[in-house]
């Protein structure tokens, strides 16, 4: 099925050198409003993952109208985002319900102390703004599946009792173990295909919005059976 783009979604894009911002606004009245700020890098913006999430939210029941802003830069760490200041400015620019933090893919493994310190600073700042912090637990490299347990542990330690964990890496791991015919990785063995981005969006949808039903229309170019399978995996992981 061709990807569905609801007319009620308006995209405003502001692009600077290395940093992009997107705001998705659903202006219908018969839906629940939710605002999210994403701070991260290519694992966040690949294949317009926030857009996929907005589409899922608008199609589900109950319906959600998402306002999403992203502050993203390829390869950026949370420490870099903190030092650059644009993400902190976005955090303080309005009231957010959720603020999603995504570290560079190998940051929690290669610089665990720096990751923990940067995340702690962000969690404090997010709580000060009255928002709920969310940690985007990313996936291991395709050639090193053993990394997943390390990433899971690092994000869990960083979250403590202060943040929601969106366990995207666990969902990817499940698919890799049970349905290897679904390609989640681009040829670089790091970035997401449309399959991977859709699975990621589904995990965010089921974790943060807690829909009562796991049945959704297929809003992508993926085969219907494949999209349904990825939805079901996300549902299982979020329970």
PDB file of C-alpha atoms in Angstrom:
ATOM      1  CA  UNK A   1       0.000   0.000   0.000  1.00  0.00           C
ATOM      2  CA  UNK A   2       1.311   3.456  -0.845  1.00  0.00           C
ATOM      3  CA  UNK A   3       2.358   5.454   2.181  1.00  0.00           C
ATOM      4  CA  UNK A   4      -0.539   7.465   3.454  1.00  0.00           C
ATOM      5  CA  UNK A   5       0.037  11.160   4.113  1.00  0.00           C
ATOM      6  CA  UNK A   6      -2.918  12.700   5.911  1.00  0.00           C
ATOM      7  CA  UNK A   7      -3.926  16.136   4.705  1.00  0.00           C
ATOM      8  CA  UNK A   8      -4.231  17.248   8.302  1.00  0.00           C
ATOM      9  CA  UNK A   9      -0.460  16.943   8.747  1.00  0.00           C
ATOM     10  CA  UNK A  10       1.479  20.082   7.989  1.00  0.00           C
ATOM     11  CA  UNK A  11       5.262  19.985   7.696  1.00  0.00           C
ATOM     12  CA  UNK A  12       7.397  22.958   8.565  1.00  0.00           C
ATOM     13  CA  UNK A  13      11.103  22.308   7.939  1.00  0.00           C
ATOM     14  CA  UNK A  14      14.032  24.400   9.087  1.00  0.00           C
ATOM     15  CA  UNK A  15      17.453  23.119   8.056  1.00  0.00           C
ATOM     16  CA  UNK A  16      20.803  24.449   9.245  1.00  0.00           C
ATOM     17  CA  UNK A  17      24.286  23.074   8.698  1.00  0.00           C
ATOM     18  CA  UNK A  18      24.258  19.585  10.193  1.00  0.00           C
ATOM     19  CA  UNK A  19      21.044  20.166  12.157  1.00  0.00           C
ATOM     20  CA  UNK A  20      17.450  19.734  11.061  1.00  0.00           C
ATOM     21  CA  UNK A  21      14.173  20.568  12.738  1.00  0.00           C
ATOM     22  CA  UNK A  22      10.776  19.175  11.832  1.00  0.00           C
ATOM     23  CA  UNK A  23       7.413  20.076  13.283  1.00  0.00           C
ATOM     24  CA  UNK A  24       4.400  17.914  12.507  1.00  0.00           C
ATOM     25  CA  UNK A  25       1.106  19.484  13.447  1.00  0.00           C
ATOM     26  CA  UNK A  26      -2.227  17.683  13.202  1.00  0.00           C
ATOM     27  CA  UNK A  27      -4.891  20.367  13.367  1.00  0.00           C
ATOM     28  CA  UNK A  28      -7.986  18.202  13.694  1.00  0.00           C
ATOM     29  CA  UNK A  29     -10.016  18.574  16.856  1.00  0.00           C
ATOM     30  CA  UNK A  30     -11.247  15.005  17.464  1.00  0.00           C
ATOM     31  CA  UNK A  31      -7.933  13.596  18.570  1.00  0.00           C
ATOM     32  CA  UNK A  32      -5.660  13.650  21.590  1.00  0.00           C
ATOM     33  CA  UNK A  33      -2.771  16.107  21.339  1.00  0.00           C
ATOM     34  CA  UNK A  34       0.740  14.850  22.155  1.00  0.00           C
ATOM     35  CA  UNK A  35       3.981  16.808  21.755  1.00  0.00           C
ATOM     36  CA  UNK A  36       7.401  15.202  21.352  1.00  0.00           C
ATOM     37  CA  UNK A  37      10.901  16.578  20.976  1.00  0.00           C
ATOM     38  CA  UNK A  38      13.489  14.221  19.467  1.00  0.00           C
ATOM     39  CA  UNK A  39      17.190  14.857  20.110  1.00  0.00           C
ATOM     40  CA  UNK A  40      19.476  12.516  18.188  1.00  0.00           C
ATOM     41  CA  UNK A  41      21.073  11.670  14.857  1.00  0.00           C
ATOM     42  CA  UNK A  42      20.515   9.539  11.754  1.00  0.00           C
ATOM     43  CA  UNK A  43      18.959   6.686  13.719  1.00  0.00           C
ATOM     44  CA  UNK A  44      16.180   9.139  14.534  1.00  0.00           C
ATOM     45  CA  UNK A  45      15.691  10.869  11.194  1.00  0.00           C
ATOM     46  CA  UNK A  46      16.360   7.958   8.811  1.00  0.00           C
ATOM     47  CA  UNK A  47      13.392   7.249   6.509  1.00  0.00           C
ATOM     48  CA  UNK A  48      11.447  10.042   8.237  1.00  0.00           C
ATOM     49  CA  UNK A  49      10.867   7.856  11.271  1.00  0.00           C
ATOM     50  CA  UNK A  50       9.112  10.647  13.226  1.00  0.00           C
ATOM     51  CA  UNK A  51       6.745  11.059  10.266  1.00  0.00           C
ATOM     52  CA  UNK A  52       5.981   7.339  10.334  1.00  0.00           C
ATOM     53  CA  UNK A  53       5.184   7.664  14.042  1.00  0.00           C
ATOM     54  CA  UNK A  54       2.857  10.611  13.388  1.00  0.00           C
ATOM     55  CA  UNK A  55       1.034   8.626  10.709  1.00  0.00           C
ATOM     56  CA  UNK A  56       0.606   5.610  12.989  1.00  0.00           C
ATOM     57  CA  UNK A  57      -0.728   7.829  15.765  1.00  0.00           C
ATOM     58  CA  UNK A  58      -3.226   9.495  13.439  1.00  0.00           C
ATOM     59  CA  UNK A  59      -4.455   6.140  12.099  1.00  0.00           C
ATOM     60  CA  UNK A  60      -4.800   4.278  15.388  1.00  0.00           C
ATOM     61  CA  UNK A  61      -7.602   4.173  17.911  1.00  0.00           C
ATOM     62  CA  UNK A  62      -7.759   6.351  19.883  1.00  0.00           C
ATOM     63  CA  UNK A  63      -6.402   8.900  17.435  1.00  0.00           C
ATOM     64  CA  UNK A  64      -3.507  11.116  18.409  1.00  0.00           C
ATOM     65  CA  UNK A  65      -2.455  14.383  16.827  1.00  0.00           C
ATOM     66  CA  UNK A  66       1.290  14.607  17.240  1.00  0.00           C
ATOM     67  CA  UNK A  67       3.402  17.712  17.306  1.00  0.00           C
ATOM     68  CA  UNK A  68       6.954  16.557  16.719  1.00  0.00           C
ATOM     69  CA  UNK A  69      10.115  18.589  16.565  1.00  0.00           C
ATOM     70  CA  UNK A  70      13.518  17.079  15.915  1.00  0.00           C
ATOM     71  CA  UNK A  71      16.979  18.437  16.610  1.00  0.00           C
ATOM     72  CA  UNK A  72      19.212  16.002  14.775  1.00  0.00           C
ATOM     73  CA  UNK A  73      22.697  15.830  13.313  1.00  0.00           C
ATOM     74  CA  UNK A  74      24.453  12.896  11.696  1.00  0.00           C
ATOM     75  CA  UNK A  75      26.722  11.111  14.169  1.00  0.00           C
ATOM     76  CA  UNK A  76      26.016  13.553  16.987  1.00  0.00           C
ATOM     77  CA  UNK A  77      26.264  12.427  20.596  1.00  0.00           C
ATOM     78  CA  UNK A  78      24.104  13.725  23.419  1.00  0.00           C
ATOM     79  CA  UNK A  79      27.158  15.536  24.762  1.00  0.00           C
ATOM     80  CA  UNK A  80      27.595  17.337  21.442  1.00  0.00           C
ATOM     81  CA  UNK A  81      23.937  18.315  21.373  1.00  0.00           C
ATOM     82  CA  UNK A  82      24.279  19.674  24.904  1.00  0.00           C
ATOM     83  CA  UNK A  83      27.355  21.710  24.016  1.00  0.00           C
ATOM     84  CA  UNK A  84      25.916  23.024  20.749  1.00  0.00           C
ATOM     85  CA  UNK A  85      22.907  24.511  22.540  1.00  0.00           C
ATOM     86  CA  UNK A  86      20.264  24.187  19.811  1.00  0.00           C
ATOM     87  CA  UNK A  87      18.606  21.171  21.425  1.00  0.00           C
ATOM     88  CA  UNK A  88      18.509  22.810  24.842  1.00  0.00           C
ATOM     89  CA  UNK A  89      16.983  25.901  23.265  1.00  0.00           C
ATOM     90  CA  UNK A  90      14.323  23.727  21.629  1.00  0.00           C
ATOM     91  CA  UNK A  91      13.631  22.012  24.958  1.00  0.00           C
ATOM     92  CA  UNK A  92      13.095  25.363  26.651  1.00  0.00           C
ATOM     93  CA  UNK A  93      11.116  26.907  23.784  1.00  0.00           C
ATOM     94  CA  UNK A  94       7.767  25.365  24.750  1.00  0.00           C
ATOM     95  CA  UNK A  95       6.086  22.769  26.923  1.00  0.00           C
ATOM     96  CA  UNK A  96       6.739  19.192  25.771  1.00  0.00           C
ATOM     97  CA  UNK A  97       5.075  16.027  26.970  1.00  0.00           C
ATOM     98  CA  UNK A  98       7.939  13.761  25.906  1.00  0.00           C
ATOM     99  CA  UNK A  99      11.583  14.447  25.106  1.00  0.00           C
ATOM    100  CA  UNK A 100      13.385  11.597  23.355  1.00  0.00           C
ATOM    101  CA  UNK A 101      17.155  11.207  23.720  1.00  0.00           C
ATOM    102  CA  UNK A 102      19.171   9.127  21.261  1.00  0.00           C
ATOM    103  CA  UNK A 103      22.922   8.670  21.697  1.00  0.00           C
ATOM    104  CA  UNK A 104      25.207   7.973  18.729  1.00  0.00           C
ATOM    105  CA  UNK A 105      24.999   4.281  17.955  1.00  0.00           C
ATOM    106  CA  UNK A 106      28.174   3.072  19.691  1.00  0.00           C
ATOM    107  CA  UNK A 107      28.458   5.875  22.233  1.00  0.00           C
ATOM    108  CA  UNK A 108      27.186   3.871  25.218  1.00  0.00           C
ATOM    109  CA  UNK A 109      29.809   1.200  24.474  1.00  0.00           C
ATOM    110  CA  UNK A 110      32.798   3.277  23.367  1.00  0.00           C
ATOM    111  CA  UNK A 111      32.403   6.072  25.937  1.00  0.00           C
ATOM    112  CA  UNK A 112      30.158   4.727  28.700  1.00  0.00           C
ATOM    113  CA  UNK A 113      31.132   7.367  31.246  1.00  0.00           C
ATOM    114  CA  UNK A 114      30.565  10.215  28.805  1.00  0.00           C
ATOM    115  CA  UNK A 115      27.205   8.758  27.808  1.00  0.00           C
ATOM    116  CA  UNK A 116      26.047   8.424  31.409  1.00  0.00           C
ATOM    117  CA  UNK A 117      27.171  11.950  32.281  1.00  0.00           C
ATOM    118  CA  UNK A 118      25.547  13.537  29.233  1.00  0.00           C
ATOM    119  CA  UNK A 119      22.306  11.634  29.744  1.00  0.00           C
ATOM    120  CA  UNK A 120      22.192  12.668  33.398  1.00  0.00           C
ATOM    121  CA  UNK A 121      22.489  16.341  32.410  1.00  0.00           C
ATOM    122  CA  UNK A 122      19.701  15.964  29.883  1.00  0.00           C
ATOM    123  CA  UNK A 123      17.397  14.125  32.274  1.00  0.00           C
ATOM    124  CA  UNK A 124      17.774  16.876  34.846  1.00  0.00           C
ATOM    125  CA  UNK A 125      17.055  19.579  32.269  1.00  0.00           C
ATOM    126  CA  UNK A 126      14.024  17.721  30.909  1.00  0.00           C
ATOM    127  CA  UNK A 127      12.534  17.217  34.361  1.00  0.00           C
ATOM    128  CA  UNK A 128      13.072  20.894  35.101  1.00  0.00           C
ATOM    129  CA  UNK A 129      10.910  21.701  32.078  1.00  0.00           C
ATOM    130  CA  UNK A 130       8.146  19.419  33.321  1.00  0.00           C
ATOM    131  CA  UNK A 131       8.486  16.925  30.457  1.00  0.00           C
ATOM    132  CA  UNK A 132       8.858  13.149  30.553  1.00  0.00           C
ATOM    133  CA  UNK A 133      12.269  11.950  29.347  1.00  0.00           C
ATOM    134  CA  UNK A 134      12.432   9.005  26.962  1.00  0.00           C
ATOM    135  CA  UNK A 135      15.547   7.036  26.041  1.00  0.00           C
ATOM    136  CA  UNK A 136      15.636   5.588  22.525  1.00  0.00           C
ATOM    137  CA  UNK A 137      17.440   2.265  22.967  1.00  0.00           C
ATOM    138  CA  UNK A 138      19.018   1.733  19.574  1.00  0.00           C
ATOM    139  CA  UNK A 139      20.079  -1.444  17.784  1.00  0.00           C
ATOM    140  CA  UNK A 140      23.413  -3.239  17.568  1.00  0.00           C
ATOM    141  CA  UNK A 141      25.428  -3.205  14.369  1.00  0.00           C
ATOM    142  CA  UNK A 142      24.444  -6.066  12.074  1.00  0.00           C
ATOM    143  CA  UNK A 143      27.921  -7.608  12.252  1.00  0.00           C
ATOM    144  CA  UNK A 144      28.031  -7.465  16.080  1.00  0.00           C
ATOM    145  CA  UNK A 145      24.724  -8.677  17.568  1.00  0.00           C
ATOM    146  CA  UNK A 146      26.424  -9.190  20.939  1.00  0.00           C
ATOM    147  CA  UNK A 147      26.433  -5.406  21.303  1.00  0.00           C
ATOM    148  CA  UNK A 148      22.706  -5.404  21.992  1.00  0.00           C
ATOM    149  CA  UNK A 149      22.978  -6.579  25.586  1.00  0.00           C
ATOM    150  CA  UNK A 150      25.611  -3.894  26.226  1.00  0.00           C
ATOM    151  CA  UNK A 151      23.414  -1.186  24.743  1.00  0.00           C
ATOM    152  CA  UNK A 152      20.374  -2.380  26.694  1.00  0.00           C
ATOM    153  CA  UNK A 153      22.304  -2.341  29.959  1.00  0.00           C
ATOM    154  CA  UNK A 154      23.814   1.099  29.330  1.00  0.00           C
ATOM    155  CA  UNK A 155      20.466   2.700  28.536  1.00  0.00           C
ATOM    156  CA  UNK A 156      18.775   0.981  31.481  1.00  0.00           C
ATOM    157  CA  UNK A 157      21.487   2.292  33.805  1.00  0.00           C
ATOM    158  CA  UNK A 158      21.115   5.803  32.393  1.00  0.00           C
ATOM    159  CA  UNK A 159      17.334   5.742  32.727  1.00  0.00           C
ATOM    160  CA  UNK A 160      17.147   4.448  36.280  1.00  0.00           C
ATOM    161  CA  UNK A 161      13.702   5.410  37.522  1.00  0.00           C
ATOM    162  CA  UNK A 162      13.793   8.754  35.712  1.00  0.00           C
ATOM    163  CA  UNK A 163      12.999   7.930  32.080  1.00  0.00           C
ATOM    164  CA  UNK A 164      10.928   5.698  29.836  1.00  0.00           C
ATOM    165  CA  UNK A 165      12.875   3.157  27.798  1.00  0.00           C
ATOM    166  CA  UNK A 166      11.733   2.620  24.211  1.00  0.00           C
ATOM    167  CA  UNK A 167      13.310  -0.750  23.509  1.00  0.00           C
ATOM    168  CA  UNK A 168      13.833  -0.532  19.783  1.00  0.00           C
ATOM    169  CA  UNK A 169      17.020  -2.602  19.890  1.00  0.00           C
ATOM    170  CA  UNK A 170      15.175  -5.490  21.529  1.00  0.00           C
ATOM    171  CA  UNK A 171      12.573  -5.435  18.750  1.00  0.00           C
ATOM    172  CA  UNK A 172      15.285  -5.504  16.100  1.00  0.00           C
ATOM    173  CA  UNK A 173      16.966  -8.383  17.907  1.00  0.00           C
ATOM    174  CA  UNK A 174      13.706 -10.343  17.961  1.00  0.00           C
ATOM    175  CA  UNK A 175      13.161  -9.918  14.227  1.00  0.00           C
ATOM    176  CA  UNK A 176      16.751 -10.912  13.486  1.00  0.00           C
ATOM    177  CA  UNK A 177      16.301 -14.088  15.493  1.00  0.00           C
ATOM    178  CA  UNK A 178      12.863 -15.069  14.213  1.00  0.00           C
ATOM    179  CA  UNK A 179      12.417 -13.603  10.724  1.00  0.00           C
ATOM    180  CA  UNK A 180      15.756 -13.002   9.038  1.00  0.00           C
ATOM    181  CA  UNK A 181      14.093 -12.557   5.648  1.00  0.00           C
ATOM    182  CA  UNK A 182      13.082  -9.043   6.742  1.00  0.00           C
ATOM    183  CA  UNK A 183      16.026  -6.756   6.053  1.00  0.00           C
ATOM    184  CA  UNK A 184      16.347  -4.168   8.803  1.00  0.00           C
ATOM    185  CA  UNK A 185      19.804  -2.851   7.869  1.00  0.00           C
ATOM    186  CA  UNK A 186      21.086  -0.831   4.968  1.00  0.00           C
ATOM    187  CA  UNK A 187      24.257  -2.230   3.306  1.00  0.00           C
ATOM    188  CA  UNK A 188      26.408  -0.290   5.795  1.00  0.00           C
ATOM    189  CA  UNK A 189      25.123  -2.720   8.491  1.00  0.00           C
ATOM    190  CA  UNK A 190      24.261   0.227  10.698  1.00  0.00           C
ATOM    191  CA  UNK A 191      21.421   2.386   9.404  1.00  0.00           C
ATOM    192  CA  UNK A 192      17.786   1.361   9.085  1.00  0.00           C
ATOM    193  CA  UNK A 193      15.963   0.312   5.959  1.00  0.00           C
ATOM    194  CA  UNK A 194      12.308   1.295   5.659  1.00  0.00           C
ATOM    195  CA  UNK A 195      11.573  -1.992   7.470  1.00  0.00           C
ATOM    196  CA  UNK A 196      13.807  -0.925  10.338  1.00  0.00           C
ATOM    197  CA  UNK A 197      12.420   2.597  10.499  1.00  0.00           C
ATOM    198  CA  UNK A 198       8.853   1.306  10.468  1.00  0.00           C
ATOM    199  CA  UNK A 199       9.603  -1.167  13.252  1.00  0.00           C
ATOM    200  CA  UNK A 200      11.210   1.663  15.218  1.00  0.00           C
ATOM    201  CA  UNK A 201       8.153   3.888  14.783  1.00  0.00           C
ATOM    202  CA  UNK A 202       5.883   1.014  15.842  1.00  0.00           C
ATOM    203  CA  UNK A 203       7.871   0.500  19.052  1.00  0.00           C
ATOM    204  CA  UNK A 204       7.582   4.203  19.865  1.00  0.00           C
ATOM    205  CA  UNK A 205       3.861   4.103  19.126  1.00  0.00           C
ATOM    206  CA  UNK A 206       3.116   1.092  21.298  1.00  0.00           C
ATOM    207  CA  UNK A 207       5.399   2.177  24.163  1.00  0.00           C
ATOM    208  CA  UNK A 208       4.390   5.822  24.498  1.00  0.00           C
ATOM    209  CA  UNK A 209       0.762   5.805  23.363  1.00  0.00           C
ATOM    210  CA  UNK A 210      -0.246   2.353  24.682  1.00  0.00           C
ATOM    211  CA  UNK A 211      -2.987   1.649  22.114  1.00  0.00           C
ATOM    212  CA  UNK A 212      -5.618  -0.865  23.244  1.00  0.00           C
ATOM    213  CA  UNK A 213      -5.412  -2.701  19.910  1.00  0.00           C
ATOM    214  CA  UNK A 214      -2.390  -3.799  17.894  1.00  0.00           C
ATOM    215  CA  UNK A 215      -4.248  -3.716  14.588  1.00  0.00           C
ATOM    216  CA  UNK A 216      -3.340  -0.812  12.297  1.00  0.00           C
ATOM    217  CA  UNK A 217      -3.708  -0.142   8.592  1.00  0.00           C
ATOM    218  CA  UNK A 218      -0.517  -0.494   6.577  1.00  0.00           C
ATOM    219  CA  UNK A 219       0.560   3.070   5.815  1.00  0.00           C
ATOM    220  CA  UNK A 220       3.780   2.167   4.006  1.00  0.00           C
ATOM    221  CA  UNK A 221       5.033   0.595   0.793  1.00  0.00           C
ATOM    222  CA  UNK A 222       5.830  -2.575   2.730  1.00  0.00           C
ATOM    223  CA  UNK A 223       3.832  -5.762   2.028  1.00  0.00           C
ATOM    224  CA  UNK A 224       0.776  -5.905   4.277  1.00  0.00           C
ATOM    225  CA  UNK A 225       1.819  -9.154   5.991  1.00  0.00           C
ATOM    226  CA  UNK A 226       5.272  -7.777   6.715  1.00  0.00           C
ATOM    227  CA  UNK A 227       3.957  -4.533   8.169  1.00  0.00           C
ATOM    228  CA  UNK A 228       1.520  -6.472  10.349  1.00  0.00           C
ATOM    229  CA  UNK A 229       4.320  -8.727  11.602  1.00  0.00           C
ATOM    230  CA  UNK A 230       6.456  -5.713  12.570  1.00  0.00           C
ATOM    231  CA  UNK A 231       3.483  -4.186  14.387  1.00  0.00           C
ATOM    232  CA  UNK A 232       3.018  -7.403  16.339  1.00  0.00           C
ATOM    233  CA  UNK A 233       6.689  -7.530  17.328  1.00  0.00           C
ATOM    234  CA  UNK A 234       6.518  -3.951  18.572  1.00  0.00           C
ATOM    235  CA  UNK A 235       3.396  -4.798  20.570  1.00  0.00           C
ATOM    236  CA  UNK A 236       5.136  -7.758  22.238  1.00  0.00           C
ATOM    237  CA  UNK A 237       8.255  -5.757  23.106  1.00  0.00           C
ATOM    238  CA  UNK A 238       6.261  -2.902  24.643  1.00  0.00           C
ATOM    239  CA  UNK A 239       4.231  -5.140  26.975  1.00  0.00           C
TER     240      UNK A 239
END
